[in-house]
Coordinates of C-alpha atoms and ligand atoms in Angstrom, one line a residue:
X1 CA 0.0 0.0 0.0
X2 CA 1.9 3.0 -1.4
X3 CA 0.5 6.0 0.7
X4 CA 3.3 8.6 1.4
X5 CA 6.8 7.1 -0.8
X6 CA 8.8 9.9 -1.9
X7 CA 8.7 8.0 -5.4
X8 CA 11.6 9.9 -8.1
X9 CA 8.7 9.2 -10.6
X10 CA 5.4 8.0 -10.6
X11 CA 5.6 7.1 -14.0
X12 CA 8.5 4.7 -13.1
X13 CA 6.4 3.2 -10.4
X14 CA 3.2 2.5 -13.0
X15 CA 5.5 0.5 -15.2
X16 CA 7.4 -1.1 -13.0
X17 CA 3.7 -2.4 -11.4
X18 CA 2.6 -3.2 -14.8
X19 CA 6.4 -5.1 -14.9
X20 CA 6.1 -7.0 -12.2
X21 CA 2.2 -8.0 -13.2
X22 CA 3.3 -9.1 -16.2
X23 CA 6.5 -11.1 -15.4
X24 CA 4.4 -13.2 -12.6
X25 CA 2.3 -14.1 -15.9
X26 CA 4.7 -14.9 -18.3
X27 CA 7.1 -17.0 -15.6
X28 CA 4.1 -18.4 -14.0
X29 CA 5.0 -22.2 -15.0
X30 CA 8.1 -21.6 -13.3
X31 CA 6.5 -20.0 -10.4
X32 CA 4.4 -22.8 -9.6
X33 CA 6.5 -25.3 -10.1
X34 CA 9.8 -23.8 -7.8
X35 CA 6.9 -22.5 -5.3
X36 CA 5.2 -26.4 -5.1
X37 CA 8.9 -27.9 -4.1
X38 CA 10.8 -25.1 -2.6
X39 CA 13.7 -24.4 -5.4
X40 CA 14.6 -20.9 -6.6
X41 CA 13.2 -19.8 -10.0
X42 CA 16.2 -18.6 -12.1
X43 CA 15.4 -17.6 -15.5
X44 CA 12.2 -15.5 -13.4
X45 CA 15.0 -13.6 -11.4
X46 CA 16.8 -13.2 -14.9
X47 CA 13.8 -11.8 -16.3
X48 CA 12.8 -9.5 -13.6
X49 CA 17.3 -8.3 -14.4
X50 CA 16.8 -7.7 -17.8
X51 CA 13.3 -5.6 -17.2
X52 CA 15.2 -3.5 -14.5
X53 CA 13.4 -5.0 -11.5
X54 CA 17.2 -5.7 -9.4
X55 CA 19.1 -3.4 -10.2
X56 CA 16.6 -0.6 -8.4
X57 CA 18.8 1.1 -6.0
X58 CA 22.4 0.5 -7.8
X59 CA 23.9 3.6 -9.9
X60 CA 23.1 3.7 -13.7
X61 CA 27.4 3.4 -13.9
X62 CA 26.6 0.0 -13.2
X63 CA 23.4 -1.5 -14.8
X64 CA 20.6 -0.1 -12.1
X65 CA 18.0 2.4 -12.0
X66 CA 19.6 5.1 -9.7
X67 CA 16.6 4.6 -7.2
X68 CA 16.8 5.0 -3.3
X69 CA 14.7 3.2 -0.7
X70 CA 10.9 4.9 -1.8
X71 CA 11.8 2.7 -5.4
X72 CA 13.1 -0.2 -3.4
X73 CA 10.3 -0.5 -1.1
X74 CA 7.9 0.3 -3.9
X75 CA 9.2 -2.7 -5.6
X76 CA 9.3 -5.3 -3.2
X77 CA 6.1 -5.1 -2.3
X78 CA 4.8 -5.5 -5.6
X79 CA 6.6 -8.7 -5.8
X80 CA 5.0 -10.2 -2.6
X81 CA 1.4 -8.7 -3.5
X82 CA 1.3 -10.2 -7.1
X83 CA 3.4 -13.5 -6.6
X84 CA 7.0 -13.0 -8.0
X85 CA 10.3 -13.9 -6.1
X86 CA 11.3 -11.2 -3.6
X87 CA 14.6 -9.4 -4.6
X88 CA 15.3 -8.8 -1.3
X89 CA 18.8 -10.8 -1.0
X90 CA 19.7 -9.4 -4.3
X91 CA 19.3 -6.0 -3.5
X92 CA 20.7 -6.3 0.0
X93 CA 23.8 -7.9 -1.8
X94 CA 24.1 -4.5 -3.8
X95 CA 23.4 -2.4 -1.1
X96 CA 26.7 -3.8 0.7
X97 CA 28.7 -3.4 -2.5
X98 CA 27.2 0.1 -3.3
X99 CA 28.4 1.1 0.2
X100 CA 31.6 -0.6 0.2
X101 CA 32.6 -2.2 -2.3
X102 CA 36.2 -1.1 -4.0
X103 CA 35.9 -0.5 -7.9
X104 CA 37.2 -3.4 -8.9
X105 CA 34.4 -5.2 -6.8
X106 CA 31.9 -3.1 -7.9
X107 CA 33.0 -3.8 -11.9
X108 CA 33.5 -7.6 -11.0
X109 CA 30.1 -7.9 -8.8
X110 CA 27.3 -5.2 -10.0
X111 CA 26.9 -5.6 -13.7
X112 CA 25.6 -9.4 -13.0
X113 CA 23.9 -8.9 -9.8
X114 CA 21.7 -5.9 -11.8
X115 CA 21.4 -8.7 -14.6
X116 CA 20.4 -11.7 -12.0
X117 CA 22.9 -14.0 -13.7
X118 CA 25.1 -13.1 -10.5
X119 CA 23.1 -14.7 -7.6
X120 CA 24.3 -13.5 -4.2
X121 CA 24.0 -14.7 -0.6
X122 CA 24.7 -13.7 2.8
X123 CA 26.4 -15.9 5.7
X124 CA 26.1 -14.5 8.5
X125 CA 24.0 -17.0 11.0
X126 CA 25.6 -20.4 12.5
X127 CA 24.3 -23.1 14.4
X128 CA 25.2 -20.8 17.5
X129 CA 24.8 -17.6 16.4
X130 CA 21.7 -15.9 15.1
X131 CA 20.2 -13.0 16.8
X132 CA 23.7 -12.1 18.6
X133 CA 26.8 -12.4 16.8
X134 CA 29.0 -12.4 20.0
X135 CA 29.4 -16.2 19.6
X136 CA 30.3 -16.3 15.7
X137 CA 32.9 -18.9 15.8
X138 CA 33.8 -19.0 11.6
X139 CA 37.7 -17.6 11.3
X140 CA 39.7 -16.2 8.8
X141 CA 43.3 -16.3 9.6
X142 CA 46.1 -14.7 8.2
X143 CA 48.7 -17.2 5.8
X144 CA 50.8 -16.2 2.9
X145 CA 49.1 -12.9 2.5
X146 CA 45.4 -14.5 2.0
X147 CA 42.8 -15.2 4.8
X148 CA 41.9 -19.0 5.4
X149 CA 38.0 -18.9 6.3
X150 CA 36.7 -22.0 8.1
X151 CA 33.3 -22.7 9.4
X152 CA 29.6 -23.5 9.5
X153 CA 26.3 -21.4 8.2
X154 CA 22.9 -22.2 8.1
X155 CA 19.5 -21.0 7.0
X156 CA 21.4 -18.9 3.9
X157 CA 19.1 -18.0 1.4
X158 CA 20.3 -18.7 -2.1
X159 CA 23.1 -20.1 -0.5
X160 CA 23.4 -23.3 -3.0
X161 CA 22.4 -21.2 -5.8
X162 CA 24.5 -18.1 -5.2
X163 CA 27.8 -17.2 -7.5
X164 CA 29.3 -14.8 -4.4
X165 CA 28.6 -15.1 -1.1
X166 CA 29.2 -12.3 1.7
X167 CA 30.6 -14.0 5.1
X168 CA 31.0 -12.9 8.4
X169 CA 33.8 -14.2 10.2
X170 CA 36.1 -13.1 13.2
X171 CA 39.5 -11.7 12.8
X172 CA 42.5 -10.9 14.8
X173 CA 40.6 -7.6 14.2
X174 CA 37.2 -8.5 15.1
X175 CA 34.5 -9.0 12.7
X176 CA 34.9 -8.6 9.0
X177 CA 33.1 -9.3 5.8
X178 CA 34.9 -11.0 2.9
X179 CA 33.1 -11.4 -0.8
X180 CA 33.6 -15.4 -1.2
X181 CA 33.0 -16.9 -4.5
X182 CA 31.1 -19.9 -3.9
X183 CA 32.9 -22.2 -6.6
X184 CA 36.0 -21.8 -4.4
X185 CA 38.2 -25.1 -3.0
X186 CA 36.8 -25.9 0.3
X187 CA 33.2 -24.7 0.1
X188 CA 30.2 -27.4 0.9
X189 CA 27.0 -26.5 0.3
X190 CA 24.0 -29.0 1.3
X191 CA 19.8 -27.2 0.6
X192 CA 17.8 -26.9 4.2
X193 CA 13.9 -27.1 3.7
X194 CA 12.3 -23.7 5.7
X195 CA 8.5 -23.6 5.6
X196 CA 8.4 -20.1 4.5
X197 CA 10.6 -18.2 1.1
X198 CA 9.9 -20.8 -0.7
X199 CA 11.6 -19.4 -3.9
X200 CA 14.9 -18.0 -1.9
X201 CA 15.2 -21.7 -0.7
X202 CA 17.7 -21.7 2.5
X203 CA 21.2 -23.8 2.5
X204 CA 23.6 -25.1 5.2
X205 CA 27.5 -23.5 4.0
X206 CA 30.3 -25.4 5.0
X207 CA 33.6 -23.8 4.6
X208 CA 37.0 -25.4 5.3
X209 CA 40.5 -24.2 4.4
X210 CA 39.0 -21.7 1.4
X211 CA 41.5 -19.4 0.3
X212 CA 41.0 -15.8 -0.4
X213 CA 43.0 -13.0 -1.0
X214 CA 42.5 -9.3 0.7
X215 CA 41.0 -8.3 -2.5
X216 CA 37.7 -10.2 -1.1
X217 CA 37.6 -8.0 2.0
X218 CA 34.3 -5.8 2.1
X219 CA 35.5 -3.2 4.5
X220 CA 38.4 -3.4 5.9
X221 CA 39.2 -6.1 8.6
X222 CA 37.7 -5.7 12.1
X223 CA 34.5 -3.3 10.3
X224 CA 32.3 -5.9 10.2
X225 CA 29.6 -5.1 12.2
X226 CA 29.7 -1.2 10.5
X227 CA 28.6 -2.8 7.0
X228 CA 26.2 -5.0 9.0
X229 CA 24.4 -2.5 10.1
X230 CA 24.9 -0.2 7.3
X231 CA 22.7 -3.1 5.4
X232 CA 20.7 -3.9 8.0
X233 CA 19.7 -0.8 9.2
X234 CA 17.9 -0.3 5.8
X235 CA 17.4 -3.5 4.5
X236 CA 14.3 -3.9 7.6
X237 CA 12.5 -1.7 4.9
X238 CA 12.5 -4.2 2.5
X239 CA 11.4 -6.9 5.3
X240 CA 8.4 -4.5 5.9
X241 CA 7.5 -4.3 1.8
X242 CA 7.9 -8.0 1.5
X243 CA 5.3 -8.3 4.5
X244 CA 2.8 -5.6 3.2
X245 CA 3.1 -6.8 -0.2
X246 CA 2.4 -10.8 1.5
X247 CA -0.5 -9.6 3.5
X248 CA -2.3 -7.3 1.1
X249 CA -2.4 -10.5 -1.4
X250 CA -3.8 -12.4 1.6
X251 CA -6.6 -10.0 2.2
X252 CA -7.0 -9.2 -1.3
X253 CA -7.8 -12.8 -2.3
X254 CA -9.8 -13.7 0.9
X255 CA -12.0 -10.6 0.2
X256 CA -12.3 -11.8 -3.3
X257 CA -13.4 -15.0 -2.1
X258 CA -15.8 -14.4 1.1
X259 CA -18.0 -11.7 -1.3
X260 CA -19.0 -14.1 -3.5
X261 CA -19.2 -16.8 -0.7
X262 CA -23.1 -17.8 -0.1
X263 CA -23.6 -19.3 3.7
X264 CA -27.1 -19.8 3.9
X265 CA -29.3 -16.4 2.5
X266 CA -26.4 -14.4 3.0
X267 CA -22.6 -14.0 1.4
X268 CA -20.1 -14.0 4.1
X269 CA -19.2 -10.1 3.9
X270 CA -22.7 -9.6 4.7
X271 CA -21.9 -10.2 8.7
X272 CA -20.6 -7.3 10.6
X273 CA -18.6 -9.4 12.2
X274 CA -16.6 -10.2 9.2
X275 CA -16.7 -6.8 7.8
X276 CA -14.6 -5.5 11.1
X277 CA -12.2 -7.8 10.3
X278 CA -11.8 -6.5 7.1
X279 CA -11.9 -3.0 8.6
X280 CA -9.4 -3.6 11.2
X281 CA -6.5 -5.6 8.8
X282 CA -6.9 -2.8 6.0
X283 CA -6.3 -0.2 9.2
X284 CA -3.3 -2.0 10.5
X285 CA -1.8 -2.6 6.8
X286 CA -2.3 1.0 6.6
X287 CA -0.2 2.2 9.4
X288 CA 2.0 -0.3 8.9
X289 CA 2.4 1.4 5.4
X290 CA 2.3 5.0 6.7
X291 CA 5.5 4.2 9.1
X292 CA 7.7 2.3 6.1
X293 CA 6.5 4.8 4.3
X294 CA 8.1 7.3 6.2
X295 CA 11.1 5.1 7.2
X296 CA 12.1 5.2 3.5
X297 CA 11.2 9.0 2.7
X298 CA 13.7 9.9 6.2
X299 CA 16.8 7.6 4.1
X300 CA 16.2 9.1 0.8
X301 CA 16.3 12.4 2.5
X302 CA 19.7 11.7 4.3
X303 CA 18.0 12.1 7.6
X304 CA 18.5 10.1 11.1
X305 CA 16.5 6.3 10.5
X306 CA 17.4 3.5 12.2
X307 CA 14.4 4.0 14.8
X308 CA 12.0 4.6 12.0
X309 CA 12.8 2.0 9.8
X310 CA 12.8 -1.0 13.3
X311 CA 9.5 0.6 13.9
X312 CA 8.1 0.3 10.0
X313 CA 9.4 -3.8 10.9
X314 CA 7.7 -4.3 13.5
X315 CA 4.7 -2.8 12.9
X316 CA 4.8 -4.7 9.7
X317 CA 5.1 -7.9 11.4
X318 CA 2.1 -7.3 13.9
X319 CA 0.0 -5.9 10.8
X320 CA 1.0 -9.0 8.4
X321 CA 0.8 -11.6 11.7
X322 CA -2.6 -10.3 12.0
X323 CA -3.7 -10.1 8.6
X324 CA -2.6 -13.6 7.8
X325 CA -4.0 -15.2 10.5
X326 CA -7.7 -13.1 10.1
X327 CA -7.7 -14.2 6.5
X328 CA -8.6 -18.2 7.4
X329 CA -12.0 -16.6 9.0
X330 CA -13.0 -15.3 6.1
X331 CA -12.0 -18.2 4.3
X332 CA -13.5 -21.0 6.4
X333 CA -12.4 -24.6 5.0
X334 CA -11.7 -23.2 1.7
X335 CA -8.5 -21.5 3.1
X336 CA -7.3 -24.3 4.2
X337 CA -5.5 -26.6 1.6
X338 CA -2.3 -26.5 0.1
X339 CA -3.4 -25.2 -3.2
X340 CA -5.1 -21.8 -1.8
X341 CA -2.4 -19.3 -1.1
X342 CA -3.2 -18.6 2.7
X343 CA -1.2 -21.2 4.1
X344 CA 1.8 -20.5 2.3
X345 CA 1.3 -16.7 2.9
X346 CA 1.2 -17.0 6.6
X347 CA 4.7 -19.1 6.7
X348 CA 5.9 -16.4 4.5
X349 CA 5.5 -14.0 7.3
X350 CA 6.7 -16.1 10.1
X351 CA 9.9 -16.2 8.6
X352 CA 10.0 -12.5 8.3
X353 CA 9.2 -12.5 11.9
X354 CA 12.7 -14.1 12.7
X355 CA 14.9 -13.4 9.5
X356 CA 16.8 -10.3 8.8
X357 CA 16.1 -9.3 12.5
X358 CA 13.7 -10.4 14.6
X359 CA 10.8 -8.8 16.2
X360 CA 12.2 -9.3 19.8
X361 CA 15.5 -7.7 18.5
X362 CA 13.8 -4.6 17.0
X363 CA 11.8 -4.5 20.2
X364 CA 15.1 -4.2 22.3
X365 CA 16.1 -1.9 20.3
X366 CA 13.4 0.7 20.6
X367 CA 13.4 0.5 23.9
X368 CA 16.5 1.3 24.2
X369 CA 16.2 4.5 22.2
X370 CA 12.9 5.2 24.5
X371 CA 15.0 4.8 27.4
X372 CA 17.8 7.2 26.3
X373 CA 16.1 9.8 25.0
X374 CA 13.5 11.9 26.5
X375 CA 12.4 13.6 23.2
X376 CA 11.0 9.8 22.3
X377 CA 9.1 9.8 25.3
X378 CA 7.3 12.9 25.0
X379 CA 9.0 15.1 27.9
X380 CA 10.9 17.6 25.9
Ligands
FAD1 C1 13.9 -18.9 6.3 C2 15.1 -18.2 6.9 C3 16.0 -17.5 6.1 C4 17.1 -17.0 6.7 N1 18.0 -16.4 5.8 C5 19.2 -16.1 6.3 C6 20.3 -15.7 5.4 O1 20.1 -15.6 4.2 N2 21.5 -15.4 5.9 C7 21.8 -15.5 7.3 O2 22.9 -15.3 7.7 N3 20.8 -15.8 8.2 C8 19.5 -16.1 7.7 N4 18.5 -16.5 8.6 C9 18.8 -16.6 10.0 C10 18.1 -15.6 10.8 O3 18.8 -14.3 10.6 C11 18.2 -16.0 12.3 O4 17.3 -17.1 12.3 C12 17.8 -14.9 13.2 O5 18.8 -14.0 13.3 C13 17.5 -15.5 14.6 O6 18.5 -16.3 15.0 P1 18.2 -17.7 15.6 O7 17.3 -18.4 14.7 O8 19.5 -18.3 15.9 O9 17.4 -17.4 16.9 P2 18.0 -17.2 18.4 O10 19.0 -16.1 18.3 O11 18.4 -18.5 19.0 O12 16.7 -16.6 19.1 C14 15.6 -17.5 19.6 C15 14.5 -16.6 20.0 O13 14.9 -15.8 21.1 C16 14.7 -14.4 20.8 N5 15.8 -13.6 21.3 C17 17.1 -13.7 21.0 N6 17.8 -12.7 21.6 C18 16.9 -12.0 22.4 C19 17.0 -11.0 23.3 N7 18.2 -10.4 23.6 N8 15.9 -10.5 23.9 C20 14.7 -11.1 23.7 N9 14.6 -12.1 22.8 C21 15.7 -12.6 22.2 C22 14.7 -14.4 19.2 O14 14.0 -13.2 18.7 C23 14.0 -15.7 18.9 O15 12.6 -15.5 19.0 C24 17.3 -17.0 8.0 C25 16.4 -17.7 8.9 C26 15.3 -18.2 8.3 C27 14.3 -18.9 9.2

């Protein structure tokens, strides 16, 4: 629900709706199938390259469209309402390069990622680390003048299907970020089966003795958790897209459905009962919508936004939770099969709860900034 983006162009945003409309109808045979058994739709994500729907943030130097977050979050959302693979991965992936990427990373990296013949992936979480990173115990050590990384990930999208993968590992310097390429000595990769994302299917990454040189350094060693956060910190926006664009589809098809549902005399939009439902999912999509909104507009404008865009999360989660969830009254039985979207759609957002920071982080978070300053709590 596009209410308040600071769009460059609203000409740009009609075509790329009418893009992404029409790429979910000429890749739906591959849609249905990757969706149905959890495998990543390639020659879609290459389609949605060439018709400029990746490359939305990155500069026109390098393939992209020049946009900033009001495009991005524009975008994603589109793809969740209407059915297409989320760029989300892809787009953090150029974000990080955008930010720190040397040239020669940029010329090696961009140009394909803005294509989608360059998949990329991010290792970041291990079987004991995921919401803290304190614990990461993947190394890269210093020998001959390259690092040695060794390791465990898990639950990395693409992570079987990417070309370059960006891992975290600890230092002598602390954390740091190197750009791996996956087809590397020393790199295992084995698919995991999540219930939710089903195109962005998740893999474990098993890396032992691989060799890079400093050129794969993104930052420089010991700023790892600086381009974390210099991701992440935006990134949450395109979390709360992917979950506005999920449960405006969910609400959008259950309406479709329960209007022209007969129980008994009446059709099931008929009962108040239902119609406050209706009422109060639209109202919390919308406000979830006004704050990511407003998120994005405060990064495109160079202004202060880590609080707004943990807010515009988690008040995207609690809208798409409860839109999700609603949806199966309206649906009745109906809604409850594996070939109706509602299902699928509700997984979708429980895995946005938890990935790419989870609710109970964001919450920290914001408390912590209510806490610290008084202007947040209303007594200045
Ligand atoms: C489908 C899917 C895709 C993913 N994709 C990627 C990916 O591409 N790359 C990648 O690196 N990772 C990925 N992740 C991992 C994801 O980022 C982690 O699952 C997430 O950070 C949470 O870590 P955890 O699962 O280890 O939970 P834990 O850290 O074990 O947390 C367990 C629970 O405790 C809560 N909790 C933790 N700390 C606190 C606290 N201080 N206060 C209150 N509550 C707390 C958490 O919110 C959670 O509810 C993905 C996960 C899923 C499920």
């Amino acid at each position: 629900m596009n209410i308040n983006l600071q769009l460059k162009d609203p000409q740009w945003a009609d075509l790329a709706l009418v893009t992404v409309k029409e790429l979910v109808a000429e890749c739906r045979e591959e849609l249905d199938e990757c969706e149905r058994i959890g495998r990543f739709p390639a020659e879609t994500y290459r389609r949605m390259g060439a018709r400029g729907l990746l490359g939305v943030i990155t500069p026109a130097q390098w393939g992209g469209q020049g946009g900033d977050a009001p495009e991005y979050c524009f975008t994603t959302e589109a793809m969740c309402r209407y059915g297409l693979v989320s760029s989300q991965v892809q787009i953090q992936g150029m974000r990080w390069m955008n930010d720190w990427g040397t040239p020669t990373q940029k010329k090696k990296y961009l140009p394909g990622m803005v294509e989608g013949s360059l998949v990329f992936s991010e290792s970041i979480s291990e079987p004991g680390a995921g919401s803290s990173l304190k614990k990461l115990s993947t190394t890269a050590v210093r020998k001959g003048g390259d690092w040695i990384i060794n390791g465990k990930k898990i639950h990395i999208n693409l992570g079987a299907e990417s070309h370059v993968t960006l891992v975290y590992a600890m230092t002598d310097a602390g954390l740091t970020s190197f750009l791996v390429d996956t087809d590397l000595p020393g790199l295992t990769r084995r698919h995991s089966e999540p219930l939710g994302y089903r195109f962005l299917p998740t893999a474990d990454m098993i890396f032992e003795d691989v060799r890079v040189p400093d050129a794969a350094l993104l930052g420089a060693p010991g700023e790892g958790m600086k381009t974390f956060l210099s991701t992440f910190n935006v990134s949450r926006l395109g979390n709360a897209s992917e979950l506005i664009g999920f449960a405006t589809r969910a609400l959008a098809e259950a309406t479709d459905y329960a209007k022209q549902r007969d129980v008994g005399h009446h059709k099931v939009t008929d009962f108040q009962g239902i119609q406050w439902t209706l009422a109060d999912c639209y109202s919390a999509l919308y406000g979830a919508s006004l704050a990511r909104d407003h998120a994005a507009n405060l990064v495109k404008q160079g202004q202060e936004f880590s609080m707004a865009t943990s807010l515009a999360k988690k008040l995207a989660v609690e809208a798409a939770e409860k839109t999700t969830n609603d949806c199966f009254a309206l649906t009745g039985g109906y809604g409850l099969y594996r070939d109706k979207p509602w299902g699928q759609l509700l997984y979708e957002v429980k895995t946005l709860r938890i990935a790419g920071g989870s609710v109970e982080i964001l919450r920290n978070y914001i408390a912590h900034q209510i806490l610290k300053d008084e202007k947040l709590r209303g007594l200045k």
